[in-house]
PDB file of C-alpha atoms and ligand atoms in Angstrom:
ATOM      1  CA  MET A   1       0.000   0.000   0.000  1.00  0.00           C
ATOM      2  CA  LYS A   2       1.083   3.546  -0.806  1.00  0.00           C
ATOM      3  CA  ILE A   3       0.014   6.411   1.499  1.00  0.00           C
ATOM      4  CA  ASP A   4       0.686  10.053   0.590  1.00  0.00           C
ATOM      5  CA  ILE A   5       0.136  12.819   3.142  1.00  0.00           C
ATOM      6  CA  VAL A   6      -0.285  16.449   2.028  1.00  0.00           C
ATOM      7  CA  THR A   7       0.294  18.904   4.884  1.00  0.00           C
ATOM      8  CA  ILE A   8       1.607  22.354   5.783  1.00  0.00           C
ATOM      9  CA  PHE A   9       3.457  20.742   8.747  1.00  0.00           C
ATOM     10  CA  PRO A  10       5.516  17.914   7.164  1.00  0.00           C
ATOM     11  CA  THR A  11       8.064  17.689   9.990  1.00  0.00           C
ATOM     12  CA  LEU A  12       5.289  16.710  12.405  1.00  0.00           C
ATOM     13  CA  PHE A  13       5.404  13.250  10.779  1.00  0.00           C
ATOM     14  CA  ASP A  14       9.184  12.714  11.036  1.00  0.00           C
ATOM     15  CA  GLU A  15       9.245  10.797  14.328  1.00  0.00           C
ATOM     16  CA  THR A  16       5.634   9.721  14.689  1.00  0.00           C
ATOM     17  CA  LEU A  17       5.653   7.293  11.748  1.00  0.00           C
ATOM     18  CA  ASN A  18       8.804   5.559  13.017  1.00  0.00           C
ATOM     19  CA  PHE A  19       7.539   3.616  16.018  1.00  0.00           C
ATOM     20  CA  GLY A  20       6.363   0.070  16.674  1.00  0.00           C
ATOM     21  CA  ILE A  21       4.062  -1.583  14.185  1.00  0.00           C
ATOM     22  CA  LEU A  22       4.213   1.382  11.772  1.00  0.00           C
ATOM     23  CA  LYS A  23       8.006   1.337  11.696  1.00  0.00           C
ATOM     24  CA  ARG A  24       8.116  -2.432  11.148  1.00  0.00           C
ATOM     25  CA  ALA A  25       5.431  -2.348   8.441  1.00  0.00           C
ATOM     26  CA  ARG A  26       7.451   0.288   6.576  1.00  0.00           C
ATOM     27  CA  GLN A  27      10.684  -1.689   6.966  1.00  0.00           C
ATOM     28  CA  LYS A  28       8.939  -4.789   5.591  1.00  0.00           C
ATOM     29  CA  ASN A  29       7.670  -2.687   2.631  1.00  0.00           C
ATOM     30  CA  LEU A  30       4.058  -3.525   3.507  1.00  0.00           C
ATOM     31  CA  VAL A  31       3.379   0.191   3.295  1.00  0.00           C
ATOM     32  CA  ASN A  32       5.182   3.099   1.651  1.00  0.00           C
ATOM     33  CA  ILE A  33       4.348   6.388   3.397  1.00  0.00           C
ATOM     34  CA  ALA A  34       5.424   9.714   1.882  1.00  0.00           C
ATOM     35  CA  VAL A  35       4.899  13.190   3.356  1.00  0.00           C
ATOM     36  CA  HIS A  36       4.484  16.195   1.030  1.00  0.00           C
ATOM     37  CA  ASN A  37       4.700  19.856   1.923  1.00  0.00           C
ATOM     38  CA  LEU A  38       1.705  21.735   0.481  1.00  0.00           C
ATOM     39  CA  ARG A  39       3.972  24.782   0.059  1.00  0.00           C
ATOM     40  CA  ASP A  40       6.002  22.855  -2.539  1.00  0.00           C
ATOM     41  CA  PHE A  41       2.926  23.032  -4.802  1.00  0.00           C
ATOM     42  CA  THR A  42       2.641  26.837  -4.702  1.00  0.00           C
ATOM     43  CA  HIS A  43       3.978  29.016  -7.533  1.00  0.00           C
ATOM     44  CA  ASP A  44       4.347  32.398  -5.821  1.00  0.00           C
ATOM     45  CA  LYS A  45       7.402  33.827  -4.094  1.00  0.00           C
ATOM     46  CA  HIS A  46       5.795  33.655  -0.629  1.00  0.00           C
ATOM     47  CA  LYS A  47       4.559  30.067  -1.066  1.00  0.00           C
ATOM     48  CA  THR A  48       1.041  31.124  -0.101  1.00  0.00           C
ATOM     49  CA  VAL A  49      -1.279  28.278   0.917  1.00  0.00           C
ATOM     50  CA  ASP A  50      -4.183  30.233   2.435  1.00  0.00           C
ATOM     51  CA  ASP A  51      -6.189  33.427   2.008  1.00  0.00           C
ATOM     52  CA  ARG A  52      -9.078  35.341   3.582  1.00  0.00           C
ATOM     53  CA  PRO A  53     -12.626  33.973   3.180  1.00  0.00           C
ATOM     54  CA  PHE A  54     -14.928  35.502   0.545  1.00  0.00           C
ATOM     55  CA  GLY A  55     -17.868  37.147   2.281  1.00  0.00           C
ATOM     56  CA  GLY A  56     -15.766  38.023   5.329  1.00  0.00           C
ATOM     57  CA  GLY A  57     -15.341  36.277   8.640  1.00  0.00           C
ATOM     58  CA  GLU A  58     -12.693  34.826  10.922  1.00  0.00           C
ATOM     59  CA  GLY A  59      -9.611  32.853  10.010  1.00  0.00           C
ATOM     60  CA  MET A  60      -7.936  31.827   6.792  1.00  0.00           C
ATOM     61  CA  VAL A  61      -9.016  29.322   4.160  1.00  0.00           C
ATOM     62  CA  LEU A  62      -6.706  26.877   2.360  1.00  0.00           C
ATOM     63  CA  LYS A  63      -6.471  27.920  -1.311  1.00  0.00           C
ATOM     64  CA  PRO A  64      -7.562  25.438  -3.984  1.00  0.00           C
ATOM     65  CA  GLU A  65      -4.623  25.681  -6.436  1.00  0.00           C
ATOM     66  CA  PRO A  66      -1.811  24.090  -4.348  1.00  0.00           C
ATOM     67  CA  ILE A  67      -4.128  21.242  -3.289  1.00  0.00           C
ATOM     68  CA  PHE A  68      -5.289  20.569  -6.876  1.00  0.00           C
ATOM     69  CA  ARG A  69      -1.671  20.561  -8.072  1.00  0.00           C
ATOM     70  CA  ALA A  70      -0.557  18.239  -5.249  1.00  0.00           C
ATOM     71  CA  VAL A  71      -3.341  15.724  -5.912  1.00  0.00           C
ATOM     72  CA  ASP A  72      -2.786  15.831  -9.710  1.00  0.00           C
ATOM     73  CA  PHE A  73       0.925  15.186  -9.152  1.00  0.00           C
ATOM     74  CA  LEU A  74       0.375  12.352  -6.652  1.00  0.00           C
ATOM     75  CA  THR A  75      -2.349  10.531  -8.616  1.00  0.00           C
ATOM     76  CA  HIS A  76      -1.283  10.895 -12.269  1.00  0.00           C
ATOM     77  CA  ASN A  77       0.047   7.332 -12.437  1.00  0.00           C
ATOM     78  CA  SER A  78      -0.913   5.974  -9.074  1.00  0.00           C
ATOM     79  CA  PRO A  79      -1.635   2.310  -8.296  1.00  0.00           C
ATOM     80  CA  GLU A  80      -5.342   1.335  -8.363  1.00  0.00           C
ATOM     81  CA  PRO A  81      -7.643   1.226  -6.529  1.00  0.00           C
ATOM     82  CA  LYS A  82      -6.878   4.663  -5.116  1.00  0.00           C
ATOM     83  CA  LEU A  83      -8.730   6.995  -2.783  1.00  0.00           C
ATOM     84  CA  VAL A  84      -8.261  10.731  -2.165  1.00  0.00           C
ATOM     85  CA  VAL A  85      -9.434  11.795   1.306  1.00  0.00           C
ATOM     86  CA  LEU A  86      -9.830  15.275   2.780  1.00  0.00           C
ATOM     87  CA  LEU A  87      -9.486  15.401   6.578  1.00  0.00           C
ATOM     88  CA  THR A  88     -11.877  17.938   8.119  1.00  0.00           C
ATOM     89  CA  PRO A  89     -14.278  18.117  11.092  1.00  0.00           C
ATOM     90  CA  GLN A  90     -17.125  18.215   8.504  1.00  0.00           C
ATOM     91  CA  GLY A  91     -16.313  14.742   7.158  1.00  0.00           C
ATOM     92  CA  LYS A  92     -18.034  11.388   7.592  1.00  0.00           C
ATOM     93  CA  ARG A  93     -17.226   9.819  10.944  1.00  0.00           C
ATOM     94  CA  TYR A  94     -14.215   7.457  10.948  1.00  0.00           C
ATOM     95  CA  ASP A  95     -14.525   4.065  12.661  1.00  0.00           C
ATOM     96  CA  GLN A  96     -13.164   0.491  12.499  1.00  0.00           C
ATOM     97  CA  ASN A  97     -15.355  -0.388   9.497  1.00  0.00           C
ATOM     98  CA  TYR A  98     -13.946   2.649   7.705  1.00  0.00           C
ATOM     99  CA  ALA A  99     -10.409   1.487   8.573  1.00  0.00           C
ATOM    100  CA  GLU A 100     -11.182  -2.002   7.189  1.00  0.00           C
ATOM    101  CA  ARG A 101     -12.430  -0.467   3.943  1.00  0.00           C
ATOM    102  CA  LEU A 102      -9.382   1.825   3.580  1.00  0.00           C
ATOM    103  CA  SER A 103      -7.011  -1.104   4.211  1.00  0.00           C
ATOM    104  CA  LYS A 104      -8.112  -2.598   0.848  1.00  0.00           C
ATOM    105  CA  TYR A 105      -6.863   0.333  -1.281  1.00  0.00           C
ATOM    106  CA  ALA A 106      -3.514   0.235  -3.103  1.00  0.00           C
ATOM    107  CA  HIS A 107      -3.075   4.016  -2.808  1.00  0.00           C
ATOM    108  CA  ILE A 108      -4.501   6.551  -0.350  1.00  0.00           C
ATOM    109  CA  VAL A 109      -3.882  10.303  -0.491  1.00  0.00           C
ATOM    110  CA  LEU A 110      -4.630  12.097   2.801  1.00  0.00           C
ATOM    111  CA  ILE A 111      -5.031  15.872   2.569  1.00  0.00           C
ATOM    112  CA  CYS A 112      -4.751  17.590   5.946  1.00  0.00           C
ATOM    113  CA  GLY A 113      -7.194  20.493   6.242  1.00  0.00           C
ATOM    114  CA  ARG A 114      -6.969  23.375   8.714  1.00  0.00           C
ATOM    115  CA  TYR A 115      -9.824  23.891  11.144  1.00  0.00           C
ATOM    116  CA  GLU A 116     -10.743  27.314   9.683  1.00  0.00           C
ATOM    117  CA  GLY A 117     -11.537  25.647   6.416  1.00  0.00           C
ATOM    118  CA  VAL A 118     -10.569  24.459   2.969  1.00  0.00           C
ATOM    119  CA  ASP A 119     -11.922  26.025  -0.235  1.00  0.00           C
ATOM    120  CA  GLU A 120     -15.089  24.047  -1.022  1.00  0.00           C
ATOM    121  CA  ARG A 121     -14.024  23.470  -4.654  1.00  0.00           C
ATOM    122  CA  VAL A 122     -11.469  20.962  -3.304  1.00  0.00           C
ATOM    123  CA  LEU A 123     -14.459  18.639  -2.758  1.00  0.00           C
ATOM    124  CA  THR A 124     -14.715  18.144  -6.541  1.00  0.00           C
ATOM    125  CA  LEU A 125     -11.195  16.692  -6.395  1.00  0.00           C
ATOM    126  CA  VAL A 126     -11.511  14.309  -3.440  1.00  0.00           C
ATOM    127  CA  ASP A 127     -13.426  11.032  -3.130  1.00  0.00           C
ATOM    128  CA  GLU A 128     -14.351  11.416   0.535  1.00  0.00           C
ATOM    129  CA  GLU A 129     -14.317  13.879   3.441  1.00  0.00           C
ATOM    130  CA  VAL A 130     -13.435  12.247   6.765  1.00  0.00           C
ATOM    131  CA  SER A 131     -13.525  13.291  10.449  1.00  0.00           C
ATOM    132  CA  ILE A 132     -12.135  11.163  13.293  1.00  0.00           C
ATOM    133  CA  GLY A 133     -14.686  12.333  15.892  1.00  0.00           C
ATOM    134  CA  ASP A 134     -16.897  15.050  17.292  1.00  0.00           C
ATOM    135  CA  TYR A 135     -14.256  17.503  18.497  1.00  0.00           C
ATOM    136  CA  VAL A 136     -12.191  20.136  16.729  1.00  0.00           C
ATOM    137  CA  LEU A 137      -8.483  19.658  16.022  1.00  0.00           C
ATOM    138  CA  SER A 138      -6.391  22.552  14.730  1.00  0.00           C
ATOM    139  CA  GLY A 139      -5.625  20.539  11.612  1.00  0.00           C
ATOM    140  CA  GLY A 140      -5.993  17.158   9.968  1.00  0.00           C
ATOM    141  CA  GLU A 141      -2.435  16.056  10.832  1.00  0.00           C
ATOM    142  CA  PHE A 142      -3.290  14.122  13.994  1.00  0.00           C
ATOM    143  CA  ALA A 143      -6.324  12.665  12.243  1.00  0.00           C
ATOM    144  CA  ALA A 144      -3.997  11.440   9.457  1.00  0.00           C
ATOM    145  CA  LEU A 145      -1.823   9.703  12.072  1.00  0.00           C
ATOM    146  CA  VAL A 146      -4.860   8.061  13.649  1.00  0.00           C
ATOM    147  CA  ILE A 147      -6.064   6.822  10.265  1.00  0.00           C
ATOM    148  CA  ILE A 148      -2.632   5.575   9.185  1.00  0.00           C
ATOM    149  CA  ASP A 149      -2.056   3.691  12.450  1.00  0.00           C
ATOM    150  CA  SER A 150      -5.478   2.022  12.360  1.00  0.00           C
ATOM    151  CA  VAL A 151      -5.218   1.103   8.646  1.00  0.00           C
ATOM    152  CA  VAL A 152      -1.625  -0.156   8.594  1.00  0.00           C
ATOM    153  CA  ARG A 153      -2.221  -2.605  11.447  1.00  0.00           C
ATOM    154  CA  LEU A 154      -4.920  -4.242   9.282  1.00  0.00           C
ATOM    155  CA  ILE A 155      -2.505  -4.960   6.422  1.00  0.00           C
ATOM    156  CA  PRO A 156      -1.732  -8.712   6.543  1.00  0.00           C
ATOM    157  CA  GLY A 157       1.731  -9.196   8.068  1.00  0.00           C
ATOM    158  CA  ALA A 158       1.830  -5.839   9.898  1.00  0.00           C
ATOM    159  CA  VAL A 159       0.696  -7.227  13.255  1.00  0.00           C
ATOM    160  CA  GLY A 160       2.636 -10.249  14.585  1.00  0.00           C
ATOM    161  CA  ARG A 161      -0.136 -12.754  14.057  1.00  0.00           C
ATOM    162  CA  TYR A 162      -2.811 -11.598  11.572  1.00  0.00           C
ATOM    163  CA  GLU A 163      -5.429 -13.292  13.709  1.00  0.00           C
ATOM    164  CA  SER A 164      -4.539 -11.119  16.676  1.00  0.00           C
ATOM    165  CA  THR A 165      -6.371  -8.164  15.106  1.00  0.00           C
ATOM    166  CA  ARG A 166      -9.554 -10.225  14.629  1.00  0.00           C
ATOM    167  CA  ASN A 167     -10.517 -10.466  18.277  1.00  0.00           C
ATOM    168  CA  GLU A 168      -9.997  -6.837  19.225  1.00  0.00           C
ATOM    169  CA  SER A 169     -12.522  -4.288  20.399  1.00  0.00           C
ATOM    170  CA  PHE A 170     -14.705  -3.006  17.551  1.00  0.00           C
ATOM    171  CA  SER A 171     -13.714  -5.863  15.232  1.00  0.00           C
ATOM    172  CA  THR A 172     -16.042  -8.016  17.341  1.00  0.00           C
ATOM    173  CA  GLY A 173     -18.553  -5.235  17.917  1.00  0.00           C
ATOM    174  CA  ILE A 174     -17.992  -5.080  21.690  1.00  0.00           C
ATOM    175  CA  LEU A 175     -15.106  -3.952  23.919  1.00  0.00           C
ATOM    176  CA  ASP A 176     -12.176  -6.193  24.878  1.00  0.00           C
ATOM    177  CA  CYS A 177     -12.253  -8.242  28.063  1.00  0.00           C
ATOM    178  CA  PRO A 178      -9.922  -7.285  30.956  1.00  0.00           C
ATOM    179  CA  VAL A 179      -6.439  -8.850  30.916  1.00  0.00           C
ATOM    180  CA  TYR A 180      -3.892  -9.560  33.670  1.00  0.00           C
ATOM    181  CA  THR A 181      -0.235 -10.559  33.877  1.00  0.00           C
ATOM    182  CA  ARG A 182       2.143 -11.492  36.700  1.00  0.00           C
ATOM    183  CA  PRO A 183       2.361 -11.056  39.652  1.00  0.00           C
ATOM    184  CA  ALA A 184      -0.770 -13.031  40.645  1.00  0.00           C
ATOM    185  CA  ILE A 185      -1.199 -10.796  43.692  1.00  0.00           C
ATOM    186  CA  TYR A 186      -0.133  -7.153  43.704  1.00  0.00           C
ATOM    187  CA  ARG A 187      -0.812  -4.816  46.637  1.00  0.00           C
ATOM    188  CA  GLY A 188      -3.465  -7.247  47.783  1.00  0.00           C
ATOM    189  CA  LEU A 189      -5.166  -7.183  44.357  1.00  0.00           C
ATOM    190  CA  GLU A 190      -5.669 -10.715  43.058  1.00  0.00           C
ATOM    191  CA  VAL A 191      -5.902 -11.973  39.490  1.00  0.00           C
ATOM    192  CA  PRO A 192      -9.280 -13.740  39.073  1.00  0.00           C
ATOM    193  CA  ALA A 193      -8.861 -17.425  39.964  1.00  0.00           C
ATOM    194  CA  VAL A 194     -10.561 -18.648  36.784  1.00  0.00           C
ATOM    195  CA  LEU A 195      -7.693 -17.238  34.674  1.00  0.00           C
ATOM    196  CA  GLN A 196      -5.254 -19.399  36.634  1.00  0.00           C
ATOM    197  CA  SER A 197      -7.461 -22.494  36.543  1.00  0.00           C
ATOM    198  CA  GLY A 198      -6.339 -23.866  33.183  1.00  0.00           C
ATOM    199  CA  ASN A 199      -9.999 -24.536  32.322  1.00  0.00           C
ATOM    200  CA  HIS A 200     -10.176 -23.085  28.828  1.00  0.00           C
ATOM    201  CA  ALA A 201     -13.932 -23.329  28.421  1.00  0.00           C
ATOM    202  CA  GLU A 202     -14.451 -21.528  31.730  1.00  0.00           C
ATOM    203  CA  ILE A 203     -11.848 -18.887  30.785  1.00  0.00           C
ATOM    204  CA  ALA A 204     -13.566 -18.220  27.431  1.00  0.00           C
ATOM    205  CA  ARG A 205     -16.940 -17.852  29.179  1.00  0.00           C
ATOM    206  CA  TRP A 206     -15.496 -15.497  31.807  1.00  0.00           C
ATOM    207  CA  ARG A 207     -13.829 -13.346  29.130  1.00  0.00           C
ATOM    208  CA  ARG A 208     -17.027 -13.058  27.089  1.00  0.00           C
ATOM    209  CA  GLN A 209     -19.020 -12.072  30.182  1.00  0.00           C
ATOM    210  CA  LYS A 210     -16.465  -9.479  31.353  1.00  0.00           C
ATOM    211  CA  ALA A 211     -16.350  -7.990  27.833  1.00  0.00           C
ATOM    212  CA  LEU A 212     -20.151  -7.729  27.799  1.00  0.00           C
ATOM    213  CA  GLU A 213     -20.118  -6.207  31.302  1.00  0.00           C
ATOM    214  CA  LYS A 214     -17.550  -3.562  30.327  1.00  0.00           C
ATOM    215  CA  THR A 215     -19.414  -2.744  27.113  1.00  0.00           C
ATOM    216  CA  LEU A 216     -22.696  -2.334  29.005  1.00  0.00           C
ATOM    217  CA  ARG A 217     -20.977   0.019  31.460  1.00  0.00           C
ATOM    218  CA  ASN A 218     -18.801   2.105  29.089  1.00  0.00           C
ATOM    219  CA  ARG A 219     -20.371   1.804  25.622  1.00  0.00           C
ATOM    220  CA  PRO A 220     -23.985   0.592  25.846  1.00  0.00           C
ATOM    221  CA  ASP A 221     -24.543   2.004  22.318  1.00  0.00           C
ATOM    222  CA  LEU A 222     -22.365  -0.792  20.878  1.00  0.00           C
ATOM    223  CA  LEU A 223     -24.722  -3.495  22.168  1.00  0.00           C
ATOM    224  CA  LYS A 224     -27.402  -2.343  19.704  1.00  0.00           C
ATOM    225  CA  THR A 225     -25.333  -3.484  16.708  1.00  0.00           C
ATOM    226  CA  ALA A 226     -23.045  -6.178  18.199  1.00  0.00           C
ATOM    227  CA  SER A 227     -23.713  -9.778  17.222  1.00  0.00           C
ATOM    228  CA  LEU A 228     -24.899 -11.421  20.427  1.00  0.00           C
ATOM    229  CA  SER A 229     -25.760 -15.032  21.187  1.00  0.00           C
ATOM    230  CA  GLU A 230     -28.814 -16.082  23.195  1.00  0.00           C
ATOM    231  CA  GLU A 231     -26.444 -16.736  26.119  1.00  0.00           C
ATOM    232  CA  ASP A 232     -25.024 -13.192  25.782  1.00  0.00           C
ATOM    233  CA  ARG A 233     -28.521 -11.696  25.876  1.00  0.00           C
ATOM    234  CA  LEU A 234     -29.535 -13.668  28.959  1.00  0.00           C
ATOM    235  CA  PHE A 235     -26.311 -12.645  30.714  1.00  0.00           C
ATOM    236  CA  LEU A 236     -26.888  -8.934  29.895  1.00  0.00           C
ATOM    237  CA  LEU A 237     -30.506  -9.164  31.030  1.00  0.00           C
ATOM    238  CA  ALA A 238     -29.375 -10.666  34.350  1.00  0.00           C
ATOM    239  CA  LEU A 239     -26.774  -7.888  34.735  1.00  0.00           C
ATOM    240  CA  LYS A 240     -29.323  -5.153  34.069  1.00  0.00           C
ATOM    241  CA  THR A 241     -31.917  -6.546  36.481  1.00  0.00           C
ATOM    242  CA  ARG A 242     -29.243  -6.933  39.176  1.00  0.00           C
ATOM    243  CA  GLU A 243     -28.479  -3.179  38.992  1.00  0.00           C
TER     244      GLU A 243
HETATM  245 CL1  6GU B   1     -10.045  15.201  10.229  1.00  0.00          CL
HETATM  246  N1  6GU B   1      -9.710  17.616  11.221  1.00  0.00           N
HETATM  247  C1  6GU B   1      -9.898  18.556  12.147  1.00  0.00           C
HETATM  248  N2  6GU B   1      -9.368  19.771  11.969  1.00  0.00           N
HETATM  249  N3  6GU B   1     -10.593  18.362  13.264  1.00  0.00           N
HETATM  250  C2  6GU B   1     -11.119  17.152  13.429  1.00  0.00           C
HETATM  251  C3  6GU B   1     -10.968  16.122  12.508  1.00  0.00           C
HETATM  252  C4  6GU B   1     -10.237  16.394  11.386  1.00  0.00           C
HETATM  253  N4  6GU B   1     -11.620  15.043  12.963  1.00  0.00           N
HETATM  254  C5  6GU B   1     -12.133  15.408  14.136  1.00  0.00           C
HETATM  255  N5  6GU B   1     -11.843  16.663  14.430  1.00  0.00           N
END
């Protein structure tokens, strides 16, 4: 997979893309990530990327010409299928399903917007407008990092065992179960006995129940769409009536 980032802050990506799974995926050539300075696509002496909004108002707006030139340059013989994405708070909400879909593209171009705005004509150039959540960031740069991290770990071979991404929160529709490691007792806090029992059927049941319990407490909205067994539903019903 090829990922191109277009930004006015290219150095922000220098260190961040060189850790852990991202670093290893790049070393293994599973992904090729390139950062491009939007100012390199300007033609004026001052390398102007923004200007005041027509009609008046606060802040500056990213000009269309450098963005059009950058995207033309980056996509003129790009591998297919490709997707050009504009990162703004006005975009469609990003989630794990979105990440799964993006992980299937051969080429993704991420254009980092600024919170004040991007000239609306840029929308004729991009395939999708994406937001990572209901809060305002000063620019799309951190959103690009979030998207890249979540997509790259879905590329087969990026995470140690491919299967180990299958069981995670959101892939299964509910939150992960609690986990413990040694020591078995710390400051009087004991690891649940069932996890030390060696009874794998019991352990699986306990994990499913704890995951359901945590989801009910922290993200009850997820239970509306999660795939639940009859046993899951009875367990949740018992939990709710107990409260
Ligand atoms: Cl993609 N950009 C900005 N500026 N703010 C955001 C966002 C993106 N997603 C959530 N908030």
